[in-house]
CSV table of C-alpha atoms in Angstrom, one decimal:
chain,number,residue,atom,x,y,z
A,21,MET,CA,-0.4,-0.1,-0.4
A,22,ARG,CA,3.0,2.5,0.8
A,23,ASP,CA,4.5,1.3,-3.1
A,24,LEU,CA,0.9,2.0,-4.4
A,25,VAL,CA,0.8,5.9,-2.2
A,26,ALA,CA,4.8,6.4,-3.6
A,27,LEU,CA,4.0,5.6,-7.4
A,28,GLY,CA,0.7,8.0,-7.0
A,29,ALA,CA,3.2,10.6,-5.4
A,30,MET,CA,5.4,11.0,-8.2
A,31,PHE,CA,3.1,11.3,-10.9
A,32,PHE,CA,2.6,14.0,-9.0
A,33,PHE,CA,6.2,15.3,-8.4
A,34,VAL,CA,8.0,14.4,-11.5
A,35,PRO,CA,6.1,16.4,-14.3
A,36,LEU,CA,6.3,19.3,-11.4
A,37,ALA,CA,10.0,19.3,-11.2
A,38,PHE,CA,10.3,18.8,-15.0
A,39,MET,CA,7.7,22.1,-14.7
A,40,ASN,CA,10.3,24.1,-12.9
A,41,PRO,CA,14.0,23.6,-11.6
A,42,PHE,CA,13.1,24.9,-8.8
A,43,SER,CA,10.3,22.6,-7.3
A,44,ALA,CA,13.0,20.1,-8.4
A,45,TYR,CA,15.9,20.9,-5.9
A,46,LEU,CA,13.3,21.6,-3.8
A,47,LEU,CA,12.3,17.8,-4.3
A,48,TRP,CA,15.8,16.7,-4.2
A,49,GLY,CA,16.5,18.3,-0.8
A,50,TRP,CA,12.8,16.6,0.3
A,51,GLY,CA,14.1,13.2,-0.9
A,52,GLY,CA,17.2,13.5,0.7
A,53,LEU,CA,16.3,14.8,4.1
A,54,ILE,CA,13.3,12.1,4.4
A,55,ALA,CA,15.5,9.4,3.2
A,56,LEU,CA,11.7,7.6,1.8
A,57,ASN,CA,13.6,4.1,0.3
A,58,PHE,CA,13.6,3.2,3.7
A,59,TYR,CA,10.0,3.5,4.3
A,60,LEU,CA,8.9,1.1,1.1
A,61,PHE,CA,9.2,-2.0,1.5
A,62,GLY,CA,7.5,-3.1,-2.3
A,63,PHE,CA,8.2,-2.5,-6.1
A,64,MET,CA,9.3,1.4,-5.3
A,65,SER,CA,11.8,0.6,-2.6
A,66,GLY,CA,14.4,0.4,-5.3
A,67,VAL,CA,13.8,4.3,-6.6
A,68,PRO,CA,16.9,6.1,-6.6
A,69,TYR,CA,14.7,9.3,-5.9
A,70,VAL,CA,17.0,12.0,-5.1
A,71,PHE,CA,19.5,10.7,-7.6
A,72,LEU,CA,16.4,11.3,-9.9
A,73,PHE,CA,14.7,14.9,-8.9
A,74,ALA,CA,18.5,15.8,-8.6
A,75,LEU,CA,18.7,14.6,-12.5
A,76,ILE,CA,15.7,17.1,-13.2
A,77,THR,CA,17.1,20.3,-11.6
A,78,LEU,CA,20.9,20.3,-12.7
A,79,ALA,CA,19.9,19.9,-16.1
A,80,PRO,CA,18.3,22.8,-16.9
A,81,VAL,CA,20.7,24.7,-15.1
A,82,LEU,CA,22.9,23.7,-17.0
A,83,PHE,CA,22.1,24.4,-20.2
A,84,ARG,CA,19.3,27.3,-20.0
A,85,LYS,CA,20.6,30.6,-18.3
A,86,GLY,CA,17.2,31.9,-17.6
A,87,VAL,CA,16.8,29.4,-15.0
A,88,ILE,CA,19.5,30.5,-12.4
A,89,ARG,CA,18.3,33.4,-10.7
A,90,GLN,CA,21.5,34.7,-9.1
A,91,PRO,CA,25.0,33.8,-10.8
A,92,PHE,CA,27.1,32.0,-8.8
A,93,GLU,CA,29.3,35.0,-6.0
A,94,PRO,CA,32.4,33.3,-4.2
A,95,ASN,CA,31.5,33.7,-0.4
A,96,ARG,CA,33.2,32.0,2.5
A,97,THR,CA,30.6,29.4,2.7
A,98,ALA,CA,30.9,28.3,-0.3
A,99,VAL,CA,34.9,28.3,-0.7
A,100,LEU,CA,35.3,26.2,2.6
A,101,MET,CA,33.0,23.9,1.4
A,102,ILE,CA,34.7,23.3,-1.8
A,103,LEU,CA,37.8,22.9,0.0
A,104,PHE,CA,36.2,20.2,3.0
A,105,VAL,CA,35.7,18.3,-1.0
A,106,ALA,CA,38.8,18.4,-2.3
A,107,HIS,CA,40.4,17.9,0.8
A,108,GLY,CA,38.5,14.7,1.5
A,109,PHE,CA,38.9,14.0,-2.5
A,110,VAL,CA,42.5,14.3,-1.4
A,111,CYS,CA,42.0,12.2,2.2
A,112,ALA,CA,39.3,9.3,-0.3
A,113,ALA,CA,43.0,8.7,-2.8
A,114,LEU,CA,45.2,8.3,-0.6
A,115,ALA,CA,43.1,6.6,2.6
A,116,TYR,CA,44.0,2.9,3.8
A,117,PRO,CA,43.6,0.3,1.5
A,118,GLY,CA,40.3,-2.1,1.6
A,119,LEU,CA,38.2,0.9,4.0
A,120,GLU,CA,34.4,-0.3,2.1
A,121,ARG,CA,32.7,3.1,2.4
A,122,ASN,CA,35.7,5.9,1.5
A,123,TRP,CA,34.4,6.6,-1.7
A,124,GLU,CA,30.5,6.3,-0.8
A,125,LEU,CA,31.0,8.5,1.9
A,126,TRP,CA,33.1,11.5,0.1
A,127,GLY,CA,30.2,10.8,-2.6
A,128,ASN,CA,28.0,11.9,0.2
A,129,VAL,CA,30.4,14.9,0.8
A,130,ALA,CA,30.2,16.0,-2.6
A,131,LYS,CA,26.5,16.1,-3.2
A,132,THR,CA,25.7,17.7,-0.7
A,133,ALA,CA,28.4,20.3,-1.6
A,134,LEU,CA,27.0,20.8,-5.1
A,135,PHE,CA,23.2,20.8,-3.5
A,136,CYS,CA,24.1,23.8,-1.4
A,137,LEU,CA,26.3,25.3,-4.4
A,138,LEU,CA,23.3,25.7,-5.9
A,139,MET,CA,21.9,27.3,-3.2
A,140,PRO,CA,22.6,30.5,-3.8
A,141,MET,CA,21.8,30.8,-7.4
A,142,LEU,CA,18.2,29.8,-7.3
A,143,ALA,CA,17.2,31.2,-3.9
A,144,ASN,CA,17.4,34.4,-3.7
A,145,ASP,CA,14.7,36.3,-1.9
A,146,ARG,CA,12.2,35.4,0.9
A,147,PHE,CA,10.0,33.5,-0.7
A,148,ARG,CA,12.2,30.7,-1.7
A,149,ILE,CA,14.4,30.8,1.2
A,150,HIS,CA,11.3,29.8,3.2
A,151,ALA,CA,10.1,27.1,0.2
A,152,ILE,CA,13.4,25.4,1.8
A,153,VAL,CA,12.7,26.3,5.5
A,154,VAL,CA,9.2,24.6,5.0
A,155,VAL,CA,10.5,21.9,2.8
A,156,MET,CA,13.3,20.9,5.3
A,157,ALA,CA,10.5,20.8,8.5
A,158,LEU,CA,8.1,18.7,6.3
A,159,ALA,CA,11.1,16.5,5.9
A,160,LEU,CA,12.3,16.3,9.2
A,161,SER,CA,9.2,16.2,11.1
A,162,PHE,CA,7.9,13.4,9.1
A,163,HIS,CA,10.4,11.0,11.2
A,164,GLY,CA,9.3,12.9,14.5
A,165,VAL,CA,5.7,12.7,13.7
A,166,LEU,CA,5.4,9.2,13.4
A,167,ASP,CA,7.5,8.5,16.4
A,168,GLY,CA,5.9,10.6,18.5
A,169,LEU,CA,2.3,9.1,17.7
A,170,LYS,CA,4.0,5.8,18.1
A,171,PHE,CA,5.4,6.9,22.1
A,172,ILE,CA,2.0,8.4,22.8
A,173,ALA,CA,-0.4,4.7,21.0
A,174,SER,CA,2.0,2.7,23.2
A,175,ALA,CA,2.3,4.8,27.0
A,176,GLY,CA,6.2,5.7,26.3
A,177,ALA,CA,7.0,2.1,25.7
A,178,HIS,CA,8.0,3.3,22.3
A,179,ASN,CA,11.8,2.8,21.3
A,180,ALA,CA,12.9,5.0,18.6
A,181,GLN,CA,14.5,3.8,16.1
A,182,SER,CA,16.6,5.1,13.1
A,183,ASN,CA,16.3,3.6,9.8
A,184,PRO,CA,20.2,3.0,8.1
A,185,LYS,CA,20.6,6.1,6.6
A,186,PHE,CA,20.9,7.9,9.0
A,187,GLY,CA,22.0,5.6,11.9
A,188,ASP,CA,21.0,4.1,15.0
A,189,ASN,CA,18.2,6.2,18.2
A,190,ASN,CA,21.3,8.8,19.3
A,191,HIS,CA,21.8,10.0,15.6
A,192,LEU,CA,17.7,9.9,15.0
A,193,SER,CA,17.9,12.3,18.5
A,194,LEU,CA,20.1,14.7,16.4
A,195,ILE,CA,18.4,15.0,13.4
A,196,LEU,CA,15.3,15.7,15.2
A,197,LEU,CA,16.8,18.5,17.8
A,198,MET,CA,18.1,20.1,14.4
A,199,ALA,CA,14.5,20.0,13.3
A,200,LEU,CA,13.1,21.5,16.4
A,201,PRO,CA,14.2,25.4,16.4
A,202,VAL,CA,12.8,25.0,12.2
A,203,ILE,CA,9.7,24.1,13.5
A,204,TYR,CA,9.2,26.8,16.5
A,205,TYR,CA,10.2,29.5,13.7
A,206,LEU,CA,7.6,28.1,11.3
A,207,GLN,CA,5.0,27.8,13.9
A,208,HIS,CA,5.7,31.4,14.5
A,209,TYR,CA,5.6,33.3,11.1
A,210,ALA,CA,3.2,31.1,9.3
A,211,ALA,CA,-0.2,33.5,8.6
A,212,LYS,CA,-2.4,30.7,8.4
A,213,ARG,CA,-4.1,29.7,11.8
A,214,LEU,CA,-4.8,26.0,10.3
A,215,ALA,CA,-0.2,26.1,10.0
A,216,ARG,CA,0.8,28.0,13.2
A,217,TRP,CA,-1.1,24.3,14.8
A,218,SER,CA,-0.1,22.0,12.1
A,219,PHE,CA,4.0,23.1,13.0
A,220,LEU,CA,2.8,23.0,16.8
A,221,GLY,CA,1.6,19.9,16.5
A,222,ALA,CA,4.4,18.8,14.8
A,223,LEU,CA,6.7,20.4,17.5
A,224,VAL,CA,5.1,18.4,19.8
A,225,LEU,CA,5.2,15.0,18.6
A,226,THR,CA,9.0,15.6,17.6
A,227,LEU,CA,9.4,16.6,21.2
A,228,LEU,CA,7.9,13.2,22.1
A,229,ALA,CA,10.2,11.2,19.3
A,230,VAL,CA,13.5,12.9,21.0
A,231,MET,CA,12.4,11.0,24.2
A,232,ALA,CA,11.6,8.2,22.1
A,233,THR,CA,14.9,8.0,21.3
A,234,HIS,CA,16.0,7.3,25.3
A,235,SER,CA,19.3,8.9,24.1
A,236,ARG,CA,21.2,10.3,27.0
A,237,ALA,CA,23.1,12.8,24.3
A,238,GLY,CA,18.9,13.5,23.0
A,239,LEU,CA,18.8,15.0,26.6
A,240,ILE,CA,21.7,16.8,26.8
A,241,GLY,CA,20.8,18.2,23.2
A,242,LEU,CA,17.4,18.7,24.3
A,243,PHE,CA,17.9,21.1,27.2
A,244,VAL,CA,21.3,23.1,25.7
A,245,VAL,CA,18.0,23.6,22.3
A,246,GLY,CA,15.4,25.0,24.7
A,247,VAL,CA,18.1,27.1,26.6
A,248,ALA,CA,18.9,29.1,23.1
A,249,VAL,CA,15.2,29.4,21.8
A,250,VAL,CA,15.0,31.1,25.0
A,251,LEU,CA,17.6,33.3,24.7
A,252,ARG,CA,17.4,34.1,21.3
A,253,THR,CA,13.7,34.3,20.5
A,254,ARG,CA,11.4,38.1,20.6
A,255,ARG,CA,9.6,36.0,21.9
A,256,ARG,CA,11.1,35.5,25.4
A,257,TRP,CA,8.0,35.3,27.8
A,258,SER,CA,6.2,32.8,25.4
A,259,ALA,CA,8.8,30.3,24.7
A,260,LEU,CA,10.1,30.3,28.2
A,261,THR,CA,6.3,29.1,28.9
A,262,ALA,CA,6.5,26.8,26.5
A,263,VAL,CA,9.7,24.9,27.9
A,264,ILE,CA,8.4,25.3,31.0
A,265,LEU,CA,5.8,23.6,29.8
A,266,ALA,CA,7.9,20.4,28.0
A,267,THR,CA,9.4,20.1,30.6
A,268,VAL,CA,6.4,19.1,32.9
A,269,LEU,CA,5.4,16.9,29.8
A,270,ILE,CA,8.6,14.8,29.8
A,271,THR,CA,8.4,14.4,33.5
A,272,GLU,CA,4.8,13.2,34.0
A,273,VAL,CA,4.9,11.1,30.5
A,274,ALA,CA,9.0,9.7,30.4
A,275,PRO,CA,8.4,6.0,31.3
A,276,ASP,CA,10.5,4.6,34.3
A,277,ASP,CA,12.8,2.8,31.9
A,278,TRP,CA,13.5,6.1,30.2
A,279,THR,CA,14.4,8.8,33.7
A,280,THR,CA,16.4,5.6,34.7
A,281,ARG,CA,18.9,6.0,31.5
A,282,MET,CA,19.3,9.5,31.6
A,283,GLN,CA,20.2,9.7,35.2
A,284,THR,CA,23.0,8.0,34.5
A,285,ILE,CA,24.4,10.5,32.4
A,286,GLN,CA,25.9,12.0,35.6
A,287,LEU,CA,28.0,8.7,36.0
A,288,ALA,CA,29.7,9.0,32.7
A,289,ASP,CA,33.0,8.5,34.0
A,290,GLN,CA,31.8,5.1,35.9
A,291,ASP,CA,29.5,4.2,32.2
A,292,ALA,CA,31.4,1.3,30.2
A,293,SER,CA,29.4,2.9,26.9
A,294,PHE,CA,30.9,6.4,27.4
A,295,MET,CA,34.5,5.3,28.1
A,296,GLY,CA,34.4,3.5,25.0
A,297,ARG,CA,33.7,6.0,23.3
A,298,VAL,CA,36.6,7.8,24.9
A,299,ALA,CA,38.9,4.9,24.0
A,300,ALA,CA,37.8,5.6,20.3
A,301,TRP,CA,38.3,9.0,20.2
A,302,LYS,CA,42.4,8.1,21.7
A,303,VAL,CA,42.6,5.6,18.1
A,304,SER,CA,41.0,8.3,16.3
A,305,SER,CA,43.3,10.9,16.9
A,306,ALA,CA,46.0,8.1,16.7
A,307,ILE,CA,45.7,7.9,13.3
A,308,ALA,CA,45.4,11.6,12.9
A,309,VAL,CA,49.1,11.7,14.3
A,310,ALA,CA,50.5,9.2,12.5
A,311,HIS,CA,48.9,11.0,9.4
A,312,PRO,CA,47.8,14.7,10.5
A,313,PHE,CA,47.6,16.1,6.5
A,314,VAL,CA,45.3,13.7,5.2
A,315,GLY,CA,44.2,11.1,8.1
A,316,GLY,CA,43.3,7.4,7.3
A,317,GLY,CA,40.6,7.6,4.7
A,318,PHE,CA,36.7,7.5,5.7
A,319,ARG,CA,35.7,5.2,8.3
A,320,ALA,CA,39.3,4.3,8.8
A,321,LEU,CA,38.7,3.7,12.1
A,322,GLN,CA,36.1,1.2,11.3
A,323,SER,CA,38.6,-1.4,9.2
A,324,PHE,CA,39.9,-4.1,11.4
A,325,PRO,CA,43.5,-3.6,9.6
A,326,VAL,CA,43.7,0.1,10.9
A,327,TRP,CA,42.2,-0.4,14.3
A,328,ASP,CA,43.7,-3.5,15.1
A,329,GLN,CA,47.1,-1.1,14.2
A,330,PHE,CA,46.4,1.7,16.2
A,331,ARG,CA,44.3,0.4,19.1
A,332,LEU,CA,46.9,0.5,21.8
A,333,GLU,CA,48.3,4.1,20.5
A,334,GLN,CA,47.3,6.3,23.0
A,335,GLY,CA,47.1,8.9,20.6
A,336,LEU,CA,45.9,13.4,22.4
A,337,LEU,CA,44.2,11.6,25.2
A,338,GLY,CA,46.8,9.8,26.9
A,339,PHE,CA,46.3,11.3,29.6
A,340,ILE,CA,42.8,9.8,30.4
A,341,ASP,CA,42.5,6.5,31.5
A,342,THR,CA,40.3,3.7,29.0
A,343,PRO,CA,39.9,0.5,29.0
A,344,VAL,CA,41.8,-1.5,26.1
A,345,LEU,CA,39.1,-2.6,23.6
A,346,ASN,CA,39.4,-6.1,22.0
A,347,ARG,CA,36.8,-5.8,19.6
A,348,SER,CA,38.1,-3.8,15.8
A,349,GLY,CA,35.1,-2.0,13.7
A,350,VAL,CA,34.0,0.5,16.5
A,351,ALA,CA,33.1,3.8,15.8
A,352,ALA,CA,34.3,7.1,16.1
A,353,HIS,CA,31.5,8.4,18.7
A,354,SER,CA,32.3,12.0,17.8
A,355,ILE,CA,32.0,14.8,14.9
A,356,TRP,CA,35.2,15.8,16.4
A,357,PHE,CA,36.9,12.6,16.2
A,358,GLU,CA,35.6,10.8,13.2
A,359,VAL,CA,36.9,13.8,11.1
A,360,MET,CA,40.0,13.9,12.8
A,361,GLY,CA,40.7,10.6,11.4
A,362,ASP,CA,39.3,10.2,8.4
A,363,MET,CA,40.4,13.9,7.1
A,364,GLY,CA,43.7,14.8,9.8
A,365,PHE,CA,43.9,18.0,11.2
A,366,VAL,CA,43.6,19.8,8.2
A,367,GLY,CA,40.0,17.9,7.7
A,368,LEU,CA,39.7,19.0,11.2
A,369,PHE,CA,40.5,22.7,10.3
A,370,LEU,CA,38.1,23.1,7.3
A,371,PHE,CA,35.4,21.0,9.8
A,372,LEU,CA,36.1,23.7,12.3
A,373,ALA,CA,36.2,26.7,9.5
A,374,LEU,CA,33.0,26.1,8.7
A,375,LEU,CA,31.4,26.0,11.9
A,376,ILE,CA,32.9,28.6,13.5
A,377,ASN,CA,31.6,30.9,10.0
A,378,ALA,CA,28.1,29.7,10.2
A,379,PHE,CA,28.0,31.3,13.2
A,380,LEU,CA,30.1,34.3,12.3
A,381,THR,CA,27.4,34.7,9.0
A,382,ARG,CA,24.1,34.8,11.7
A,383,ARG,CA,26.0,37.5,13.4
A,384,GLN,CA,26.4,39.1,10.2
A,385,ILE,CA,22.7,39.3,8.9
A,386,TRP,CA,22.1,40.7,12.5
A,387,LYS,CA,23.7,43.4,11.6
A,388,LEU,CA,22.1,43.7,7.9
A,389,VAL,CA,18.8,43.7,9.4
A,390,ARG,CA,19.0,46.7,11.6
A,391,ALA,CA,20.4,48.2,9.5
A,392,ASN,CA,17.5,47.0,7.1
A,393,GLY,CA,14.6,48.4,9.0
A,394,ASP,CA,11.7,46.0,11.5
A,395,GLU,CA,10.3,44.6,8.4
A,396,GLN,CA,13.6,42.3,7.9
A,397,ARG,CA,13.2,40.5,11.5
A,398,TRP,CA,12.1,38.0,10.1
A,399,ALA,CA,15.9,37.3,8.8
A,400,GLY,CA,17.7,37.0,11.7
A,401,ASP,CA,14.8,35.3,13.4
A,402,LEU,CA,15.1,32.5,11.3
A,403,ALA,CA,19.3,32.7,11.5
A,404,ASP,CA,19.6,32.6,15.1
A,405,MET,CA,17.2,29.4,14.8
A,406,LEU,CA,19.2,27.8,11.9
A,407,GLY,CA,21.8,28.5,14.5
A,408,ILE,CA,20.4,26.6,17.2
A,409,SER,CA,19.6,23.4,15.2
A,410,LEU,CA,23.8,24.1,14.7
A,411,LEU,CA,24.1,24.1,17.7
A,412,ALA,CA,22.2,20.9,19.0
A,413,PHE,CA,24.9,19.2,15.8
A,414,VAL,CA,27.7,21.0,17.8
A,415,VAL,CA,26.7,19.6,20.9
A,416,THR,CA,24.8,16.2,20.8
A,417,GLY,CA,26.9,15.1,17.5
A,418,SER,CA,30.1,15.2,19.7
A,419,THR,CA,29.6,12.1,20.7
A,420,LEU,CA,28.4,10.5,17.7
A,421,SER,CA,29.6,9.7,14.1
A,422,ALA,CA,27.3,12.5,12.3
A,423,ALA,CA,30.1,14.7,10.7
A,424,TYR,CA,28.8,14.0,6.9
A,425,PHE,CA,25.2,14.8,7.6
A,426,GLU,CA,23.6,16.9,5.2
A,427,LEU,CA,21.4,18.4,7.7
A,428,PRO,CA,24.6,21.1,9.0
A,429,TYR,CA,25.7,22.0,5.8
A,430,VAL,CA,22.6,22.6,4.6
A,431,CYS,CA,22.0,25.4,7.6
A,432,MET,CA,25.3,26.6,7.0
A,433,MET,CA,24.8,27.1,3.6
A,434,LEU,CA,20.7,28.8,4.2
A,435,LEU,CA,22.8,31.8,6.6
A,436,GLU,CA,24.9,33.0,3.6
A,437,VAL,CA,22.2,32.7,1.0
A,438,ILE,CA,20.2,34.8,4.2
A,439,LYS,CA,23.4,36.9,4.4
A,440,GLN,CA,23.7,37.4,0.6
A,441,GLN,CA,19.7,38.8,-0.3
A,442,GLN,CA,19.7,41.2,3.1
A,443,ARG,CA,23.0,42.5,1.8
A,444,ARG,CA,21.0,43.2,-1.9
A,445,LEU,CA,18.1,44.4,-0.6
A,446,SER,CA,20.5,46.5,1.9
A,447,HIS,CA,22.6,47.7,-1.7
A,448,ALA,CA,19.0,48.3,-3.0
A,449,THR,CA,17.9,50.7,-0.7
A,450,HIS,CA,21.5,52.9,-0.6
A,451,GLN,CA,21.0,52.9,-3.9
A,452,ARG,CA,17.9,53.8,-4.1
A,453,LEU,CA,18.5,56.7,-1.3
């Protein structure tokens, strides 16, 4: 039945994509974030939705100049992203032999960068920026709404698990946390009452879905997101009320096993799972020390021969006493150590530069918004929520192998697109004066 519904949707989506390259671009982004293949089990499960919509987008972009709304202009975000992908190519080419997902992961990063680099050329006004944000929210909240409803139906017993594309329950919690600020923004800016109530419902269900993941990193990230939203929103009292209500909701509906698991956060130094993560960080940093410029290649840590070669090395964390992990193929369990082991210290520097640049871009947007007037505050508010999404990525991702997930890079480029839109508006205003 799901496959028949998906087939019917394609009869609508594919002609729509051919009619308008920007619609195809939106469907490209939607297809990547919703991961539709993993919800299907029949004849439609093998359809390469993302590739299909990407191809429909790229063909007219390459051959019809009128499709481009704004010519490509070099900017910090684009340059850093290109350098990150180019360095990743060198790392993949010089990687340890036999890495199963080496070129696959580099290809994923390259495809994400291609999607992001097209964004400033296709989305140059408020309407198109909001269209991308809405598509992001619809795709991401789909996962949250499903698991949130299951959590309610099971009276809190549902244990949410991610699909193979995203990873485990911890990765799902990260994705949902990054979605919350975007949904919160849309809930406040939606023009229609029905849309506002719909986004509010998605917000509550996504919050419950974060609980359903039983992720301790997710709980910490949820706390950070809540505090950041209260501090950054103009509707501070309403946001504070919402956070308080969410806290009450969590304490009232959370099952005992969830509460017990969350209480182990304060015993991190005694937790075998956490100390195993630290041991993996040692090995990742040891690989980077041995290959400071290019690392070991994508997912080198999960290669049995590479792990066995470095498993007794202390790397940069020799001052922490950890158990020796005798098993092989351990994940990096940290975006920082993942990039460090895969792409060396050069890759880590570029990764940090991308994130720092995103937060600097948010500040630049607010300077432009103040100069452009109160009617442009939407841009500052959206920049704040995208910044909080990236903050959730930084905090929660510090214990997860999620450095190459596309959503953070989409948020980075969205911030750049907003900045460019506000800069053009400021320039046009000064010309009129």
